[in-house]
Amino acid sequence: MKALTHSIFAFAFCIVVSEIALPPTTTNKLFLLLSATVALLLGSLPDIDARLPLRLIGHRSGFSHSIFTVAACACLSYVLLSPYKPLDLIVIPAVTAAITSHILLDSLTVSGCPLLWPLSRHRFSAHLCKYDSPLANTSIILFSCAAVVVFLLYG
């Protein structure tokens, strides 16, 4: 998927998952919107491997596109930010949502992701589209925008 698609989907994913996972009494809309905005900014974070000099580890390597990366980043965010209230309520969900949503979208593509790296190098793929498919990217962006509108109207 394209970087814009990853960013917009991360924003919507953060909102939707938070709305589903948290009881309405504990959901603070301002923190949720701030967290979703941080997720939007971090939506392409796993693609940092494609920007490293000389492609040291390769794009969509297990290093950056694994469920263990999600867990490690969430734990690291918690360890670093838990003393800093309310920053932890904004950044920890954002990091988790951004990386998870990125891996989810990349798993829809033909090339897939090594979700279980380092245990396995097998790439999991839904084989639904190519990463640069205009139809797939546009559909995901429109779906994400619709989800945000529903959240703003009914959330």
GROMACS .gro file of N, CA and C in nm:
model
  465
    1MET      N    1   0.083  -0.118   0.000
    1MET     CA    2   0.000   0.000   0.000
    1MET      C    3   0.089   0.125   0.000
    2LYS      N    4   0.032   0.231  -0.044
    2LYS     CA    5   0.103   0.359  -0.048
    2LYS      C    6   0.108   0.421   0.091
    3ALA      N    7   0.203   0.511   0.112
    3ALA     CA    8   0.222   0.574   0.244
    3ALA      C    9   0.096   0.649   0.289
    4LEU      N   10   0.030   0.719   0.198
    4LEU     CA   11  -0.092   0.791   0.234
    4LEU      C   12  -0.200   0.695   0.282
    5THR      N   13  -0.213   0.582   0.215
    5THR     CA   14  -0.310   0.481   0.254
    5THR      C   15  -0.279   0.429   0.394
    6HIS      N   16  -0.152   0.399   0.420
    6HIS     CA   17  -0.114   0.351   0.552
    6HIS      C   18  -0.146   0.454   0.660
    7SER      N   19  -0.120   0.579   0.633
    7SER     CA   20  -0.141   0.685   0.733
    7SER      C   21  -0.289   0.704   0.763
    8ILE      N   22  -0.371   0.715   0.660
    8ILE     CA   23  -0.514   0.737   0.682
    8ILE      C   24  -0.578   0.615   0.747
    9PHE      N   25  -0.539   0.496   0.705
    9PHE     CA   26  -0.594   0.376   0.766
    9PHE      C   27  -0.551   0.364   0.912
   10ALA      N   28  -0.428   0.402   0.944
   10ALA     CA   29  -0.381   0.397   1.083
   10ALA      C   30  -0.465   0.491   1.171
   11PHE      N   31  -0.498   0.609   1.119
   11PHE     CA   32  -0.582   0.704   1.192
   11PHE      C   33  -0.718   0.641   1.223
   12ALA      N   34  -0.782   0.588   1.121
   12ALA     CA   35  -0.914   0.527   1.141
   12ALA      C   36  -0.906   0.402   1.227
   13PHE      N   37  -0.804   0.320   1.205
   13PHE     CA   38  -0.787   0.196   1.281
   13PHE      C   39  -0.772   0.225   1.430
   14CYS      N   40  -0.695   0.326   1.463
   14CYS     CA   41  -0.674   0.365   1.603
   14CYS      C   42  -0.808   0.406   1.667
   15ILE      N   43  -0.887   0.482   1.595
   15ILE     CA   44  -1.017   0.525   1.648
   15ILE      C   45  -1.111   0.408   1.666
   16VAL      N   46  -1.125   0.326   1.563
   16VAL     CA   47  -1.220   0.216   1.567
   16VAL      C   48  -1.183   0.114   1.675
   17VAL      N   49  -1.057   0.075   1.679
   17VAL     CA   50  -1.015  -0.024   1.780
   17VAL      C   51  -1.032   0.031   1.921
   18SER      N   52  -0.999   0.158   1.941
   18SER     CA   53  -1.015   0.218   2.074
   18SER      C   54  -1.162   0.225   2.113
   19GLU      N   55  -1.247   0.258   2.019
   19GLU     CA   56  -1.391   0.266   2.048
   19GLU      C   57  -1.448   0.129   2.081
   20ILE      N   58  -1.398   0.026   2.014
   20ILE     CA   59  -1.447  -0.109   2.040
   20ILE      C   60  -1.390  -0.164   2.170
   21ALA      N   61  -1.262  -0.140   2.195
   21ALA     CA   62  -1.192  -0.201   2.308
   21ALA      C   63  -1.220  -0.134   2.442
   22LEU      N   64  -1.243  -0.004   2.442
   22LEU     CA   65  -1.259   0.068   2.567
   22LEU      C   66  -1.405   0.096   2.597
   23PRO      N   67  -1.444   0.079   2.723
   23PRO     CA   68  -1.582   0.115   2.759
   23PRO      C   69  -1.602   0.265   2.738
   24PRO      N   70  -1.724   0.306   2.704
   24PRO     CA   71  -1.750   0.448   2.676
   24PRO      C   72  -1.713   0.541   2.790
   25THR      N   73  -1.718   0.497   2.912
   25THR     CA   74  -1.687   0.585   3.024
   25THR      C   75  -1.538   0.618   3.033
   26THR      N   76  -1.453   0.531   2.983
   26THR     CA   77  -1.310   0.556   2.994
   26THR      C   78  -1.252   0.619   2.867
   27THR      N   79  -1.330   0.628   2.762
   27THR     CA   80  -1.281   0.683   2.638
   27THR      C   81  -1.285   0.835   2.644
   28ASN      N   82  -1.171   0.895   2.642
   28ASN     CA   83  -1.162   1.039   2.637
   28ASN      C   84  -1.140   1.078   2.490
   29LYS      N   85  -1.236   1.149   2.434
   29LYS     CA   86  -1.232   1.180   2.290
   29LYS      C   87  -1.108   1.261   2.249
   30LEU      N   88  -1.065   1.353   2.333
   30LEU     CA   89  -0.947   1.432   2.300
   30LEU      C   90  -0.823   1.344   2.292
   31PHE      N   91  -0.804   1.257   2.393
   31PHE     CA   92  -0.690   1.165   2.389
   31PHE      C   93  -0.699   1.072   2.270
   32LEU      N   94  -0.820   1.028   2.239
   32LEU     CA   95  -0.839   0.938   2.127
   32LEU      C   96  -0.803   1.005   1.995
   33LEU      N   97  -0.845   1.128   1.975
   33LEU     CA   98  -0.811   1.200   1.852
   33LEU      C   99  -0.662   1.233   1.844
   34LEU      N  100  -0.603   1.267   1.957
   34LEU     CA  101  -0.458   1.290   1.959
   34LEU      C  102  -0.382   1.161   1.928
   35SER      N  103  -0.426   1.053   1.986
   35SER     CA  104  -0.363   0.924   1.961
   35SER      C  105  -0.377   0.884   1.814
   36ALA      N  106  -0.494   0.905   1.757
   36ALA     CA  107  -0.516   0.873   1.616
   36ALA      C  108  -0.429   0.960   1.526
   37THR      N  109  -0.408   1.085   1.566
   37THR     CA  110  -0.322   1.174   1.488
   37THR      C  111  -0.177   1.127   1.492
   38VAL      N  112  -0.132   1.082   1.608
   38VAL     CA  113   0.003   1.026   1.617
   38VAL      C  114   0.012   0.898   1.532
   39ALA      N  115  -0.092   0.816   1.534
   39ALA     CA  116  -0.094   0.696   1.450
   39ALA      C  117  -0.086   0.733   1.303
   40LEU      N  118  -0.154   0.840   1.264
   40LEU     CA  119  -0.147   0.888   1.126
   40LEU      C  120  -0.003   0.922   1.089
   41LEU      N  121   0.067   0.987   1.179
   41LEU     CA  122   0.206   1.026   1.153
   41LEU      C  123   0.300   0.906   1.149
   42LEU      N  124   0.266   0.801   1.224
   42LEU     CA  125   0.352   0.682   1.232
   42LEU      C  126   0.308   0.569   1.140
   43GLY      N  127   0.206   0.592   1.059
   43GLY     CA  128   0.148   0.487   0.977
   43GLY      C  129   0.245   0.414   0.886
   44SER      N  130   0.348   0.480   0.841
   44SER     CA  131   0.446   0.417   0.752
   44SER      C  132   0.574   0.377   0.824
   45LEU      N  133   0.573   0.379   0.956
   45LEU     CA  134   0.692   0.346   1.034
   45LEU      C  135   0.755   0.211   0.997
   46PRO      N  136   0.678   0.103   0.978
   46PRO     CA  137   0.743  -0.024   0.942
   46PRO      C  138   0.818  -0.021   0.809
   47ASP      N  139   0.788   0.075   0.723
   47ASP     CA  140   0.859   0.085   0.596
   47ASP      C  141   0.993   0.154   0.609
   48ILE      N  142   1.036   0.180   0.731
   48ILE     CA  143   1.168   0.239   0.753
   48ILE      C  144   1.277   0.147   0.698
   49ASP      N  145   1.247   0.017   0.693
   49ASP     CA  146   1.346  -0.077   0.639
   49ASP      C  147   1.377  -0.051   0.492
   50ALA      N  148   1.284   0.005   0.418
   50ALA     CA  149   1.306   0.036   0.278
   50ALA      C  150   1.390   0.163   0.260
   51ARG      N  151   1.404   0.239   0.366
   51ARG     CA  152   1.478   0.365   0.359
   51ARG      C  153   1.619   0.358   0.418
   52LEU      N  154   1.655   0.242   0.469
   52LEU     CA  155   1.789   0.226   0.526
   52LEU      C  156   1.893   0.224   0.414
   53PRO      N  157   2.012   0.274   0.442
   53PRO     CA  158   2.116   0.274   0.340
   53PRO      C  159   2.150   0.133   0.292
   54LEU      N  160   2.158   0.120   0.163
   54LEU     CA  161   2.195  -0.008   0.100
   54LEU      C  162   2.099  -0.121   0.134
   55ARG      N  163   1.983  -0.085   0.180
   55ARG     CA  164   1.881  -0.186   0.213
   55ARG      C  165   1.941  -0.297   0.300
   56LEU      N  166   1.988  -0.259   0.414
   56LEU     CA  167   2.060  -0.350   0.502
   56LEU      C  168   1.979  -0.474   0.541
   57ILE      N  169   1.850  -0.457   0.559
   57ILE     CA  170   1.771  -0.572   0.602
   57ILE      C  171   1.662  -0.609   0.502
   58GLY      N  172   1.639  -0.530   0.400
   58GLY     CA  173   1.539  -0.561   0.299
   58GLY      C  174   1.400  -0.513   0.338
   59HIS      N  175   1.325  -0.474   0.237
   59HIS     CA  176   1.190  -0.425   0.262
   59HIS      C  177   1.096  -0.539   0.298
   60ARG      N  178   1.005  -0.510   0.387
   60ARG     CA  179   0.910  -0.606   0.443
   60ARG      C  180   0.981  -0.727   0.501
   61SER      N  181   1.092  -0.699   0.561
   61SER     CA  182   1.163  -0.806   0.630
   61SER      C  183   1.085  -0.839   0.757
   62GLY      N  184   1.116  -0.948   0.814
   62GLY     CA  185   1.051  -0.984   0.939
   62GLY      C  186   1.080  -0.885   1.049
   63PHE      N  187   1.194  -0.821   1.039
   63PHE     CA  188   1.233  -0.725   1.139
   63PHE      C  189   1.128  -0.616   1.158
   64SER      N  190   1.069  -0.572   1.051
   64SER     CA  191   0.976  -0.459   1.061
   64SER      C  192   0.829  -0.495   1.036
   65HIS      N  193   0.801  -0.615   0.989
   65HIS     CA  194   0.664  -0.652   0.953
   65HIS      C  195   0.621  -0.781   1.022
   66SER      N  196   0.647  -0.793   1.149
   66SER     CA  197   0.614  -0.913   1.226
   66SER      C  198   0.526  -0.876   1.344
   67ILE      N  199   0.444  -0.971   1.387
   67ILE     CA  200   0.361  -0.945   1.505
   67ILE      C  201   0.448  -0.927   1.630
   68PHE      N  202   0.567  -0.983   1.626
   68PHE     CA  203   0.658  -0.965   1.739
   68PHE      C  204   0.712  -0.821   1.744
   69THR      N  205   0.720  -0.758   1.629
   69THR     CA  206   0.758  -0.617   1.624
   69THR      C  207   0.652  -0.532   1.690
   70VAL      N  208   0.526  -0.564   1.665
   70VAL     CA  209   0.415  -0.492   1.730
   70VAL      C  210   0.427  -0.505   1.881
   71ALA      N  211   0.446  -0.628   1.927
   71ALA     CA  212   0.456  -0.651   2.072
   71ALA      C  213   0.578  -0.580   2.131
   72ALA      N  214   0.691  -0.587   2.063
   72ALA     CA  215   0.812  -0.522   2.113
   72ALA      C  216   0.796  -0.370   2.119
   73CYS      N  217   0.739  -0.312   2.015
   73CYS     CA  218   0.720  -0.166   2.013
   73CYS      C  219   0.618  -0.121   2.118
   74ALA      N  220   0.513  -0.199   2.137
   74ALA     CA  221   0.414  -0.166   2.240
   74ALA      C  222   0.477  -0.173   2.378
   75CYS      N  223   0.555  -0.278   2.404
   75CYS     CA  224   0.621  -0.291   2.534
   75CYS      C  225   0.724  -0.181   2.556
   76LEU      N  226   0.802  -0.152   2.454
   76LEU     CA  227   0.902  -0.046   2.466
   76LEU      C  228   0.836   0.090   2.491
   77SER      N  229   0.728   0.116   2.419
   77SER     CA  230   0.653   0.241   2.441
   77SER      C  231   0.602   0.247   2.584
   78TYR      N  232   0.551   0.136   2.634
   78TYR     CA  233   0.500   0.132   2.771
   78TYR      C  234   0.611   0.159   2.872
   79VAL      N  235   0.723   0.092   2.855
   79VAL     CA  236   0.834   0.109   2.949
   79VAL      C  237   0.885   0.253   2.949
   80LEU      N  238   0.896   0.311   2.830
   80LEU     CA  239   0.950   0.447   2.820
   80LEU      C  240   0.850   0.555   2.863
   81LEU      N  241   0.721   0.532   2.837
   81LEU     CA  242   0.625   0.640   2.855
   81LEU      C  243   0.529   0.624   2.973
   82SER      N  244   0.525   0.507   3.036
   82SER     CA  245   0.430   0.489   3.146
   82SER      C  246   0.448   0.589   3.260
   83PRO      N  247   0.568   0.638   3.289
   83PRO     CA  248   0.579   0.738   3.395
   83PRO      C  249   0.524   0.875   3.356
   84TYR      N  250   0.502   0.898   3.228
   84TYR     CA  251   0.461   1.030   3.180
   84TYR      C  252   0.313   1.033   3.144
   85LYS      N  253   0.231   1.053   3.245
   85LYS     CA  254   0.087   1.064   3.223
   85LYS      C  255   0.059   1.204   3.173
   86PRO      N  256  -0.030   1.228   3.083
   86PRO     CA  257  -0.112   1.140   3.000
   86PRO      C  258  -0.049   1.106   2.866
   87LEU      N  259   0.078   1.136   2.848
   87LEU     CA  260   0.145   1.107   2.722
   87LEU      C  261   0.135   0.959   2.686
   88ASP      N  262   0.140   0.874   2.786
   88ASP     CA  263   0.131   0.730   2.761
   88ASP      C  264  -0.004   0.692   2.701
   89LEU      N  265  -0.110   0.762   2.741
   89LEU     CA  266  -0.244   0.732   2.689
   89LEU      C  267  -0.260   0.774   2.543
   90ILE      N  268  -0.170   0.856   2.496
   90ILE     CA  269  -0.175   0.903   2.357
   90ILE      C  270  -0.082   0.820   2.269
   91VAL      N  271   0.041   0.802   2.313
   91VAL     CA  272   0.143   0.743   2.226
   91VAL      C  273   0.137   0.590   2.220
   92ILE      N  274   0.116   0.524   2.331
   92ILE     CA  275   0.118   0.377   2.331
   92ILE      C  276   0.012   0.318   2.238
   93PRO      N  277  -0.115   0.362   2.248
   93PRO     CA  278  -0.213   0.309   2.151
   93PRO      C  279  -0.181   0.348   2.007
   94ALA      N  280  -0.124   0.466   1.988
   94ALA     CA  281  -0.092   0.512   1.853
   94ALA      C  282   0.016   0.426   1.789
   95VAL      N  283   0.121   0.397   1.863
   95VAL     CA  284   0.229   0.313   1.810
   95VAL      C  285   0.176   0.174   1.777
   96THR      N  286   0.099   0.119   1.868
   96THR     CA  287   0.044  -0.015   1.847
   96THR      C  288  -0.050  -0.018   1.726
   97ALA      N  289  -0.139   0.080   1.717
   97ALA     CA  290  -0.233   0.086   1.604
   97ALA      C  291  -0.162   0.111   1.472
   98ALA      N  292  -0.064   0.198   1.472
   98ALA     CA  293   0.006   0.232   1.347
   98ALA      C  294   0.078   0.110   1.291
   99ILE      N  295   0.152   0.040   1.374
   99ILE     CA  296   0.228  -0.075   1.325
   99ILE      C  297   0.135  -0.191   1.289
  100THR      N  298   0.035  -0.215   1.372
  100THR     CA  299  -0.060  -0.324   1.344
  100THR      C  300  -0.136  -0.299   1.214
  101SER      N  301  -0.185  -0.176   1.197
  101SER     CA  302  -0.261  -0.146   1.075
  101SER      C  303  -0.172  -0.155   0.951
  102HIS      N  304  -0.049  -0.114   0.963
  102HIS     CA  305   0.045  -0.122   0.850
  102HIS      C  306   0.065  -0.267   0.809
  103ILE      N  307   0.091  -0.352   0.905
  103ILE     CA  308   0.114  -0.494   0.876
  103ILE      C  309  -0.014  -0.558   0.820
  104LEU      N  310  -0.128  -0.519   0.874
  104LEU     CA  311  -0.256  -0.572   0.824
  104LEU      C  312  -0.275  -0.537   0.676
  105LEU      N  313  -0.252  -0.411   0.641
  105LEU     CA  314  -0.266  -0.372   0.500
  105LEU      C  315  -0.165  -0.441   0.410
  106ASP      N  316  -0.041  -0.451   0.454
  106ASP     CA  317   0.060  -0.518   0.372
  106ASP      C  318   0.032  -0.667   0.357
  107SER      N  319  -0.041  -0.725   0.451
  107SER     CA  320  -0.078  -0.866   0.441
  107SER      C  321  -0.187  -0.889   0.336
  108LEU      N  322  -0.253  -0.784   0.294
  108LEU     CA  323  -0.353  -0.796   0.188
  108LEU      C  324  -0.290  -0.805   0.050
  109THR      N  325  -0.165  -0.762   0.039
  109THR     CA  326  -0.099  -0.757  -0.092
  109THR      C  327  -0.045  -0.894  -0.132
  110VAL      N  328  -0.008  -0.904  -0.258
  110VAL     CA  329   0.043  -1.029  -0.314
  110VAL      C  330   0.171  -1.073  -0.244
  111SER      N  331   0.258  -0.979  -0.211
  111SER     CA  332   0.386  -1.016  -0.150
  111SER      C  333   0.374  -1.051  -0.002
  112GLY      N  334   0.271  -1.005   0.066
  112GLY     CA  335   0.247  -1.044   0.205
  112GLY      C  336   0.352  -0.998   0.304
  113CYS      N  337   0.345  -1.055   0.425
  113CYS     CA  338   0.437  -1.020   0.534
  113CYS      C  339   0.478  -1.145   0.611
  114PRO      N  340   0.601  -1.149   0.659
  114PRO     CA  341   0.645  -1.261   0.744
  114PRO      C  342   0.598  -1.237   0.889
  115LEU      N  343   0.473  -1.263   0.914
  115LEU     CA  344   0.411  -1.229   1.042
  115LEU      C  345   0.475  -1.297   1.163
  116LEU      N  346   0.532  -1.413   1.143
  116LEU     CA  347   0.587  -1.490   1.256
  116LEU      C  348   0.739  -1.485   1.264
  117TRP      N  349   0.799  -1.391   1.193
  117TRP     CA  350   0.944  -1.378   1.200
  117TRP      C  351   0.982  -1.345   1.344
  118PRO      N  352   1.079  -1.398   1.406
  118PRO     CA  353   1.189  -1.482   1.359
  118PRO      C  354   1.162  -1.632   1.365
  119LEU      N  355   1.042  -1.672   1.403
  119LEU     CA  356   1.013  -1.815   1.411
  119LEU      C  357   0.998  -1.878   1.274
  120SER      N  358   0.950  -1.799   1.178
  120SER     CA  359   0.930  -1.848   1.043
  120SER      C  360   0.945  -1.733   0.944
  121ARG      N  361   0.996  -1.766   0.827
  121ARG     CA  362   1.008  -1.664   0.722
  121ARG      C  363   0.890  -1.670   0.624
  122HIS      N  364   0.794  -1.757   0.652
  122HIS     CA  365   0.677  -1.770   0.565
  122HIS      C  366   0.602  -1.637   0.558
  123ARG      N  367   0.567  -1.596   0.437
  123ARG     CA  368   0.493  -1.471   0.418
  123ARG      C  369   0.344  -1.502   0.410
  124PHE      N  370   0.269  -1.438   0.496
  124PHE     CA  371   0.124  -1.452   0.496
  124PHE      C  372   0.065  -1.345   0.406
  125SER      N  373  -0.023  -1.387   0.316
  125SER     CA  374  -0.080  -1.294   0.220
  125SER      C  375  -0.223  -1.334   0.185
  126ALA      N  376  -0.310  -1.234   0.173
  126ALA     CA  377  -0.446  -1.258   0.128
  126ALA      C  378  -0.454  -1.256  -0.025
  127HIS      N  379  -0.347  -1.215  -0.092
  127HIS     CA  380  -0.340  -1.210  -0.238
  127HIS      C  381  -0.454  -1.130  -0.299
  128LEU      N  382  -0.491  -1.019  -0.236
  128LEU     CA  383  -0.603  -0.940  -0.285
  128LEU      C  384  -0.563  -0.832  -0.385
  129CYS      N  385  -0.440  -0.783  -0.375
  129CYS     CA  386  -0.401  -0.671  -0.461
  129CYS      C  387  -0.250  -0.656  -0.463
  130LYS      N  388  -0.204  -0.572  -0.554
  130LYS     CA  389  -0.064  -0.531  -0.553
  130LYS      C  390  -0.053  -0.409  -0.463
  131TYR      N  391   0.065  -0.382  -0.414
  131TYR     CA  392   0.082  -0.271  -0.320
  131TYR      C  393   0.045  -0.137  -0.383
  132ASP      N  394   0.063  -0.125  -0.514
  132ASP     CA  395   0.039   0.003  -0.579
  132ASP      C  396  -0.095   0.008  -0.654
  133SER      N  397  -0.186  -0.081  -0.621
  133SER     CA  398  -0.315  -0.085  -0.688
  133SER      C  399  -0.396   0.041  -0.656
  134PRO      N  400  -0.427   0.122  -0.758
  134PRO     CA  401  -0.505   0.244  -0.732
  134PRO      C  402  -0.642   0.212  -0.674
  135LEU      N  403  -0.705   0.105  -0.721
  135LEU     CA  404  -0.837   0.068  -0.670
  135LEU      C  405  -0.830   0.031  -0.522
  136ALA      N  406  -0.734  -0.051  -0.486
  136ALA     CA  407  -0.721  -0.092  -0.345
  136ALA      C  408  -0.687   0.027  -0.255
  137ASN      N  409  -0.592   0.108  -0.296
  137ASN     CA  410  -0.553   0.223  -0.215
  137ASN      C  411  -0.669   0.321  -0.199
  138THR      N  412  -0.739   0.351  -0.308
  138THR     CA  413  -0.853   0.444  -0.301
  138THR      C  414  -0.965   0.387  -0.216
  139SER      N  415  -0.994   0.259  -0.232
  139SER     CA  416  -1.100   0.195  -0.154
  139SER      C  417  -1.071   0.200  -0.004
  140ILE      N  418  -0.948   0.172   0.032
  140ILE     CA  419  -0.912   0.172   0.175
  140ILE      C  420  -0.917   0.315   0.231
  141ILE      N  421  -0.873   0.412   0.154
  141ILE     CA  422  -0.880   0.551   0.200
  141ILE      C  423  -1.025   0.593   0.219
  142LEU      N  424  -1.112   0.561   0.123
  142LEU     CA  425  -1.254   0.599   0.135
  142LEU      C  426  -1.321   0.527   0.252
  143PHE      N  427  -1.290   0.397   0.269
  143PHE     CA  428  -1.344   0.322   0.382
  143PHE      C  429  -1.299   0.382   0.514
  144SER      N  430  -1.174   0.420   0.522
  144SER     CA  431  -1.119   0.480   0.645
  144SER      C  432  -1.185   0.614   0.674
  145CYS      N  433  -1.202   0.695   0.573
  145CYS     CA  434  -1.268   0.826   0.591
  145CYS      C  435  -1.412   0.807   0.635
  146ALA      N  436  -1.481   0.709   0.578
  146ALA     CA  437  -1.619   0.680   0.619
  146ALA      C  438  -1.624   0.637   0.765
  147ALA      N  439  -1.528   0.556   0.807
  147ALA     CA  440  -1.525   0.512   0.947
  147ALA      C  441  -1.504   0.630   1.041
  148VAL      N  442  -1.419   0.724   1.003
  148VAL     CA  443  -1.395   0.842   1.086
  148VAL      C  444  -1.521   0.928   1.093
  149VAL      N  445  -1.590   0.945   0.981
  149VAL     CA  446  -1.715   1.022   0.980
  149VAL      C  447  -1.819   0.958   1.071
  150VAL      N  448  -1.831   0.826   1.064
  150VAL     CA  449  -1.925   0.755   1.151
  150VAL      C  450  -1.887   0.778   1.297
  151PHE      N  451  -1.757   0.773   1.327
  151PHE     CA  452  -1.712   0.798   1.463
  151PHE      C  453  -1.750   0.939   1.508
  152LEU      N  454  -1.728   1.037   1.422
  152LEU     CA  455  -1.756   1.176   1.459
  152LEU      C  456  -1.907   1.200   1.477
  153LEU      N  457  -1.987   1.132   1.398
  153LEU     CA  458  -2.133   1.151   1.406
  153LEU      C  459  -2.197   1.072   1.520
  154TYR      N  460  -2.151   0.947   1.536
  154TYR     CA  461  -2.218   0.856   1.629
  154TYR      C  462  -2.131   0.809   1.746
  155GLY      N  463  -2.002   0.842   1.744
  155GLY     CA  464  -1.909   0.789   1.845
  155GLY      C  465  -1.917   0.854   1.978
   0.00000   0.00000   0.00000
